[in-house]
PDB file of C-alpha atoms in Angstrom:
ATOM      1  CA  MET A  12    -332.152 148.691 101.566  1.00 46.00           C
ATOM      2  CA  ALA A  13    -329.069 149.622  99.110  1.00 47.00           C
ATOM      3  CA  THR A  14    -327.642 153.067  99.441  1.00 46.00           C
ATOM      4  CA  PRO A  15    -327.723 155.154  96.058  1.00 47.00           C
ATOM      5  CA  SER A  16    -324.029 155.438  94.971  1.00 46.00           C
ATOM      6  CA  CYS A  17    -324.929 159.473  94.995  1.00 46.00           C
ATOM      7  CA  GLU A  18    -324.903 159.155  99.077  1.00 49.00           C
ATOM      8  CA  ARG A  19    -321.549 157.288  98.918  1.00 53.00           C
ATOM      9  CA  GLU A  20    -319.884 157.927 102.491  1.00 62.00           C
ATOM     10  CA  ARG A  21    -317.337 160.871 101.875  1.00 62.00           C
ATOM     11  CA  GLY A  22    -314.344 162.160 103.788  1.00 65.00           C
ATOM     12  CA  ARG A  23    -310.903 161.991 104.142  1.00 68.00           C
ATOM     13  CA  GLY A  24    -310.197 158.756 103.216  1.00 66.00           C
ATOM     14  CA  LYS A  25    -313.480 157.738 102.040  1.00 69.00           C
ATOM     15  CA  ASN A  26    -312.818 157.733  98.531  1.00 65.00           C
ATOM     16  CA  LYS A  27    -309.002 157.079  98.415  1.00 76.00           C
ATOM     17  CA  THR A  28    -307.331 155.246  95.038  1.00 83.00           C
ATOM     18  CA  TYR A  29    -304.019 154.302  94.873  1.00 90.00           C
ATOM     19  CA  TRP A  30    -302.026 154.812  91.531  1.00 93.00           C
ATOM     20  CA  ASN A  31    -299.677 152.232  89.962  1.00 93.00           C
ATOM     21  CA  ASP A  32    -296.385 152.838  88.604  1.00 93.00           C
ATOM     22  CA  GLU A  33    -297.477 153.254  85.128  1.00 95.00           C
ATOM     23  CA  GLU A  34    -300.361 155.398  85.992  1.00 95.00           C
ATOM     24  CA  GLY A  35    -297.663 157.773  88.113  1.00 95.00           C
ATOM     25  CA  GLU A  36    -295.149 157.936  85.064  1.00 96.00           C
ATOM     26  CA  ALA A  37    -297.902 158.312  82.400  1.00 96.00           C
ATOM     27  CA  LEU A  38    -299.606 161.635  84.727  1.00 96.00           C
ATOM     28  CA  VAL A  39    -295.736 163.121  85.094  1.00 96.00           C
ATOM     29  CA  ASN A  40    -295.420 162.888  80.572  1.00 96.00           C
ATOM     30  CA  VAL A  41    -298.583 164.362  80.690  1.00 96.00           C
ATOM     31  CA  LEU A  42    -298.313 166.961  82.641  1.00 95.00           C
ATOM     32  CA  GLN A  43    -294.591 167.780  81.000  1.00 94.00           C
ATOM     33  CA  GLU A  44    -296.430 167.553  77.685  1.00 94.00           C
ATOM     34  CA  LEU A  45    -298.791 170.251  78.957  1.00 93.00           C
ATOM     35  CA  ALA A  46    -295.751 172.578  80.372  1.00 92.00           C
ATOM     36  CA  CYS A  47    -294.126 172.572  76.966  1.00 91.00           C
ATOM     37  CA  ASP A  48    -297.746 173.413  75.214  1.00 90.00           C
ATOM     38  CA  PRO A  49    -298.302 177.166  75.131  1.00 90.00           C
ATOM     39  CA  LEU A  50    -301.897 176.475  74.720  1.00 91.00           C
ATOM     40  CA  TRP A  51    -301.766 175.098  78.005  1.00 91.00           C
ATOM     41  CA  LYS A  52    -299.091 176.851  80.158  1.00 87.00           C
ATOM     42  CA  VAL A  53    -299.219 180.253  81.431  1.00 85.00           C
ATOM     43  CA  ASP A  54    -297.179 182.406  84.108  1.00 81.00           C
ATOM     44  CA  GLY A  55    -297.241 180.763  87.426  1.00 75.00           C
ATOM     45  CA  GLY A  56    -299.018 177.529  86.388  1.00 84.00           C
ATOM     46  CA  PHE A  57    -301.801 176.074  84.043  1.00 90.00           C
ATOM     47  CA  LYS A  58    -304.428 177.233  82.466  1.00 90.00           C
ATOM     48  CA  ASN A  59    -308.045 176.548  83.677  1.00 91.00           C
ATOM     49  CA  GLY A  60    -309.406 173.218  82.447  1.00 91.00           C
ATOM     50  CA  TYR A  61    -306.129 171.735  82.174  1.00 94.00           C
ATOM     51  CA  MET A  62    -307.274 168.460  84.591  1.00 94.00           C
ATOM     52  CA  ILE A  63    -309.746 167.537  81.850  1.00 95.00           C
ATOM     53  CA  GLU A  64    -306.965 167.527  79.109  1.00 95.00           C
ATOM     54  CA  VAL A  65    -305.201 165.338  81.255  1.00 96.00           C
ATOM     55  CA  HIS A  66    -307.605 163.334  82.123  1.00 96.00           C
ATOM     56  CA  LYS A  67    -308.178 162.932  78.557  1.00 96.00           C
ATOM     57  CA  ARG A  68    -304.426 162.327  77.279  1.00 96.00           C
ATOM     58  CA  LEU A  69    -304.441 159.761  80.558  1.00 96.00           C
ATOM     59  CA  VAL A  70    -307.385 157.812  78.721  1.00 96.00           C
ATOM     60  CA  GLN A  71    -305.385 157.894  75.527  1.00 96.00           C
ATOM     61  CA  ARG A  72    -302.099 156.510  76.906  1.00 95.00           C
ATOM     62  CA  LEU A  73    -303.166 154.396  79.666  1.00 95.00           C
ATOM     63  CA  PRO A  74    -307.401 152.352  78.361  1.00 91.00           C
ATOM     64  CA  ASN A  75    -307.872 151.415  81.161  1.00 92.00           C
ATOM     65  CA  PHE A  76    -307.442 153.968  83.659  1.00 94.00           C
ATOM     66  CA  ASP A  77    -310.275 154.943  85.454  1.00 92.00           C
ATOM     67  CA  LYS A  78    -309.609 157.608  88.288  1.00 92.00           C
ATOM     68  CA  GLU A  79    -311.371 160.577  87.776  1.00 92.00           C
ATOM     69  CA  VAL A  80    -310.182 164.292  87.396  1.00 92.00           C
ATOM     70  CA  ILE A  81    -311.749 165.197  91.059  1.00 88.00           C
ATOM     71  CA  PRO A  82    -310.578 164.264  93.246  1.00 87.00           C
ATOM     72  CA  HIS A  83    -308.164 161.271  91.645  1.00 92.00           C
ATOM     73  CA  ILE A  84    -306.293 163.350  88.957  1.00 94.00           C
ATOM     74  CA  ASP A  85    -306.634 167.101  91.539  1.00 94.00           C
ATOM     75  CA  SER A  86    -305.265 164.909  94.268  1.00 93.00           C
ATOM     76  CA  ARG A  87    -302.588 163.393  93.050  1.00 95.00           C
ATOM     77  CA  ILE A  88    -301.082 166.849  91.403  1.00 95.00           C
ATOM     78  CA  LYS A  89    -301.298 167.805  94.729  1.00 95.00           C
ATOM     79  CA  TYR A  90    -299.505 165.365  96.329  1.00 95.00           C
ATOM     80  CA  LEU A  91    -296.581 165.720  93.471  1.00 95.00           C
ATOM     81  CA  LYS A  92    -296.286 169.341  94.322  1.00 94.00           C
ATOM     82  CA  ASN A  93    -296.290 169.082  97.818  1.00 94.00           C
ATOM     83  CA  LYS A  94    -293.139 166.496  97.653  1.00 95.00           C
ATOM     84  CA  TYR A  95    -291.549 168.455  94.700  1.00 95.00           C
ATOM     85  CA  ASN A  96    -291.855 171.915  96.524  1.00 94.00           C
ATOM     86  CA  PRO A  97    -289.977 170.999  99.573  1.00 95.00           C
ATOM     87  CA  LEU A  98    -287.410 168.955  97.936  1.00 94.00           C
ATOM     88  CA  SER A  99    -286.571 171.730  95.547  1.00 93.00           C
ATOM     89  CA  GLU A 100    -286.616 174.346  97.355  1.00 93.00           C
ATOM     90  CA  MET A 101    -284.101 172.030 100.110  1.00 94.00           C
ATOM     91  CA  LEU A 102    -281.572 171.557  97.113  1.00 92.00           C
ATOM     92  CA  MET A 103    -281.207 174.646  96.468  1.00 92.00           C
ATOM     93  CA  GLN A 104    -279.036 175.315  99.628  1.00 91.00           C
ATOM     94  CA  SER A 105    -276.014 174.308 100.729  1.00 88.00           C
ATOM     95  CA  GLY A 106    -275.345 170.963 102.340  1.00 87.00           C
ATOM     96  CA  CYS A 107    -278.043 169.244  99.964  1.00 92.00           C
ATOM     97  CA  GLN A 108    -277.647 166.959  97.205  1.00 93.00           C
ATOM     98  CA  TRP A 109    -279.630 165.098  94.787  1.00 93.00           C
ATOM     99  CA  ASP A 110    -278.783 161.209  94.399  1.00 92.00           C
ATOM    100  CA  ASP A 111    -279.424 160.785  90.730  1.00 92.00           C
ATOM    101  CA  VAL A 112    -279.172 156.584  91.394  1.00 93.00           C
ATOM    102  CA  GLU A 113    -281.494 156.068  94.729  1.00 93.00           C
ATOM    103  CA  HIS A 114    -283.910 159.214  93.578  1.00 93.00           C
ATOM    104  CA  LYS A 115    -283.824 160.703  97.067  1.00 93.00           C
ATOM    105  CA  LEU A 116    -282.529 163.339  99.175  1.00 92.00           C
ATOM    106  CA  ASN A 117    -278.494 163.277 100.477  1.00 92.00           C
ATOM    107  CA  CYS A 118    -277.770 165.766 103.128  1.00 93.00           C
ATOM    108  CA  GLU A 119    -276.502 164.624 106.652  1.00 93.00           C
ATOM    109  CA  LYS A 120    -280.015 163.887 109.189  1.00 93.00           C
ATOM    110  CA  GLN A 121    -278.718 166.539 111.757  1.00 94.00           C
ATOM    111  CA  TRP A 122    -279.288 169.191 108.285  1.00 94.00           C
ATOM    112  CA  TYR A 123    -282.295 167.718 107.425  1.00 94.00           C
ATOM    113  CA  ASP A 124    -283.279 168.007 111.321  1.00 93.00           C
ATOM    114  CA  ASP A 125    -282.525 171.544 111.322  1.00 93.00           C
ATOM    115  CA  TRP A 126    -284.144 172.706 108.124  1.00 94.00           C
ATOM    116  CA  CYS A 127    -287.517 170.565 109.545  1.00 94.00           C
ATOM    117  CA  LYS A 128    -287.525 172.601 112.562  1.00 94.00           C
ATOM    118  CA  THR A 129    -288.333 175.797 110.383  1.00 92.00           C
ATOM    119  CA  HIS A 130    -290.006 174.535 107.324  1.00 93.00           C
ATOM    120  CA  LYS A 131    -292.418 172.044 108.393  1.00 91.00           C
ATOM    121  CA  ASN A 132    -293.478 170.809 104.702  1.00 92.00           C
ATOM    122  CA  ALA A 133    -290.146 169.481 104.448  1.00 92.00           C
ATOM    123  CA  SER A 134    -290.880 166.764 107.081  1.00 92.00           C
ATOM    124  CA  GLY A 135    -291.059 163.168 106.068  1.00 92.00           C
ATOM    125  CA  LEU A 136    -289.049 163.439 102.885  1.00 93.00           C
ATOM    126  CA  TRP A 137    -285.906 161.898 104.554  1.00 91.00           C
ATOM    127  CA  ASN A 138    -284.639 158.590 103.204  1.00 91.00           C
ATOM    128  CA  PHE A 139    -288.336 159.331 100.714  1.00 93.00           C
ATOM    129  CA  LYS A 140    -287.355 157.885  97.282  1.00 94.00           C
ATOM    130  CA  PHE A 141    -289.105 160.746  94.441  1.00 94.00           C
ATOM    131  CA  PRO A 142    -288.252 159.535  90.901  1.00 94.00           C
ATOM    132  CA  TYR A 143    -290.134 162.174  89.403  1.00 94.00           C
ATOM    133  CA  LEU A 144    -288.077 165.412  90.267  1.00 93.00           C
ATOM    134  CA  GLN A 145    -286.018 166.141  87.480  1.00 91.00           C
ATOM    135  CA  LYS A 146    -289.066 165.834  85.088  1.00 93.00           C
ATOM    136  CA  LEU A 147    -291.682 168.033  87.400  1.00 93.00           C
ATOM    137  CA  ASP A 148    -288.343 170.341  87.519  1.00 91.00           C
ATOM    138  CA  LEU A 149    -289.760 170.876  83.529  1.00 88.00           C
ATOM    139  CA  VAL A 150    -293.305 171.291  85.079  1.00 90.00           C
ATOM    140  CA  TRP A 151    -293.293 173.435  88.415  1.00 88.00           C
ATOM    141  CA  GLY A 152    -289.473 174.726  87.992  1.00 82.00           C
ATOM    142  CA  ARG A 153    -289.799 177.591  86.109  1.00 58.00           C
ATOM    143  CA  ASP A 154    -292.121 178.725  88.724  1.00 49.00           C
ATOM    144  CA  ARG A 155    -289.392 178.816  91.444  1.00 47.00           C
ATOM    145  CA  ALA A 156    -286.519 179.664  89.291  1.00 46.00           C
ATOM    146  CA  THR A 157    -285.108 183.107  89.740  1.00 42.00           C
ATOM    147  CA  GLY A 158    -281.887 185.076  88.662  1.00 39.00           C
ATOM    148  CA  LEU A 159    -280.339 185.600  85.300  1.00 38.00           C
ATOM    149  CA  LYS A 160    -280.763 181.527  84.093  1.00 44.00           C
ATOM    150  CA  ALA A 161    -283.694 181.188  84.767  1.00 46.00           C
ATOM    151  CA  GLU A 162    -285.783 180.791  81.302  1.00 52.00           C
ATOM    152  CA  ASP A 163    -289.752 180.235  80.116  1.00 49.00           C
ATOM    153  CA  ILE A 164    -290.376 176.705  79.571  1.00 50.00           C
ATOM    154  CA  SER A 165    -292.118 176.666  76.836  1.00 50.00           C
ATOM    155  CA  GLN A 166    -288.801 178.997  75.532  1.00 57.00           C
ATOM    156  CA  ALA A 167    -286.589 176.365  76.811  1.00 60.00           C
ATOM    157  CA  CYS A 168    -288.894 173.716  74.805  1.00 58.00           C
ATOM    158  CA  GLU A 169    -288.548 175.941  71.757  1.00 63.00           C
ATOM    159  CA  ASP A 170    -285.131 176.239  72.569  1.00 65.00           C
ATOM    160  CA  ILE A 171    -284.004 172.316  72.498  1.00 65.00           C
ATOM    161  CA  SER A 172    -286.433 172.336  69.083  1.00 63.00           C
ATOM    162  CA  ASN A 173    -284.095 174.843  67.379  1.00 66.00           C
ATOM    163  CA  ASN A 174    -281.332 173.040  68.374  1.00 62.00           C
ATOM    164  CA  LYS A 175    -282.377 169.540  66.514  1.00 54.00           C
ATOM    165  CA  ASN A 176    -283.254 172.050  63.808  1.00 53.00           C
ATOM    166  CA  VAL A 177    -280.130 173.507  63.997  1.00 50.00           C
ATOM    167  CA  PHE A 178    -278.197 169.904  63.846  1.00 50.00           C
ATOM    168  CA  LEU A 179    -280.041 168.626  60.912  1.00 50.00           C
ATOM    169  CA  CYS A 180    -279.337 171.696  59.023  1.00 50.00           C
ATOM    170  CA  SER A 181    -276.186 171.984  59.758  1.00 49.00           C
ATOM    171  CA  SER A 182    -275.438 168.435  58.754  1.00 50.00           C
ATOM    172  CA  ASP A 183    -277.691 168.923  55.649  1.00 52.00           C
ATOM    173  CA  SER A 184    -275.601 171.903  54.469  1.00 49.00           C
ATOM    174  CA  GLU A 185    -272.077 170.411  55.281  1.00 50.00           C
ATOM    175  CA  GLY A 186    -272.821 168.497  52.263  1.00 49.00           C
ATOM    176  CA  GLU A 187    -274.158 171.115  50.336  1.00 49.00           C
ATOM    177  CA  GLU A 188    -270.912 172.919  51.328  1.00 47.00           C
ATOM    178  CA  GLU A 189    -268.426 169.493  50.202  1.00 46.00           C
ATOM    179  CA  SER A 190    -270.589 169.559  46.672  1.00 45.00           C
ATOM    180  CA  ASN A 191    -270.442 173.014  46.165  1.00 47.00           C
ATOM    181  CA  ALA A 192    -266.858 173.350  46.617  1.00 45.00           C
ATOM    182  CA  GLN A 193    -266.107 170.170  44.341  1.00 47.00           C
ATOM    183  CA  GLY A 194    -268.265 171.251  41.850  1.00 47.00           C
ATOM    184  CA  SER A 195    -266.132 174.460  40.807  1.00 45.00           C
ATOM    185  CA  PRO A 196    -263.260 175.386  41.795  1.00 46.00           C
ATOM    186  CA  ASN A 197    -263.199 178.956  41.540  1.00 49.00           C
ATOM    187  CA  SER A 198    -266.341 179.201  43.121  1.00 43.00           C
ATOM    188  CA  SER A 199    -266.876 180.843  46.634  1.00 44.00           C
ATOM    189  CA  THR A 200    -268.099 178.612  49.344  1.00 43.00           C
ATOM    190  CA  THR A 201    -271.147 180.221  50.990  1.00 44.00           C
ATOM    191  CA  ILE A 202    -273.360 178.548  53.187  1.00 48.00           C
ATOM    192  CA  THR A 203    -277.260 179.482  53.014  1.00 47.00           C
ATOM    193  CA  SER A 204    -280.133 178.208  56.068  1.00 45.00           C
ATOM    194  CA  LYS A 205    -282.456 175.980  55.920  1.00 47.00           C
ATOM    195  CA  LYS A 206    -285.402 176.811  58.168  1.00 41.00           C
TER     196      LYS A 206
END
């Protein structure tokens, strides 16, 4: 007698699925998009129901994506957060740096062992490759940032957008300035900004 699908074994490790590199990269990119979207990002995290939006965007990017919101996406986001938080905390300390080439911590083994004695969540991160650290800084970095240079992620995204527009406008206005200067010798060269 076959067991119905609703009576499958449940518990730790029973419903395990593995994420390939493409799916992991897509998930991190979708989280970045949501972090820049003021409709989804709020202080301290995301709005309710964001994982359904994550699933929808993942299906759009990867048509063969077959993982469910709960437990798969939820579990993967917790996994990423559990790796990101201790890594970013260690990188705020002197004696620890990030290796951009190898995508792992660069510190002395003794320093790392001493850190793990007081921070149990950091164990297992020695020589652990984590290629998503810088991308996840955009997602969760604001939640941990302090000091004068701390900036909201939506404000950072807006600033980037404005800087692109300023660059485009400045290159357009330079052309206008040259044409105004050449057009009439007596005219003053005033630049009007475009928005």
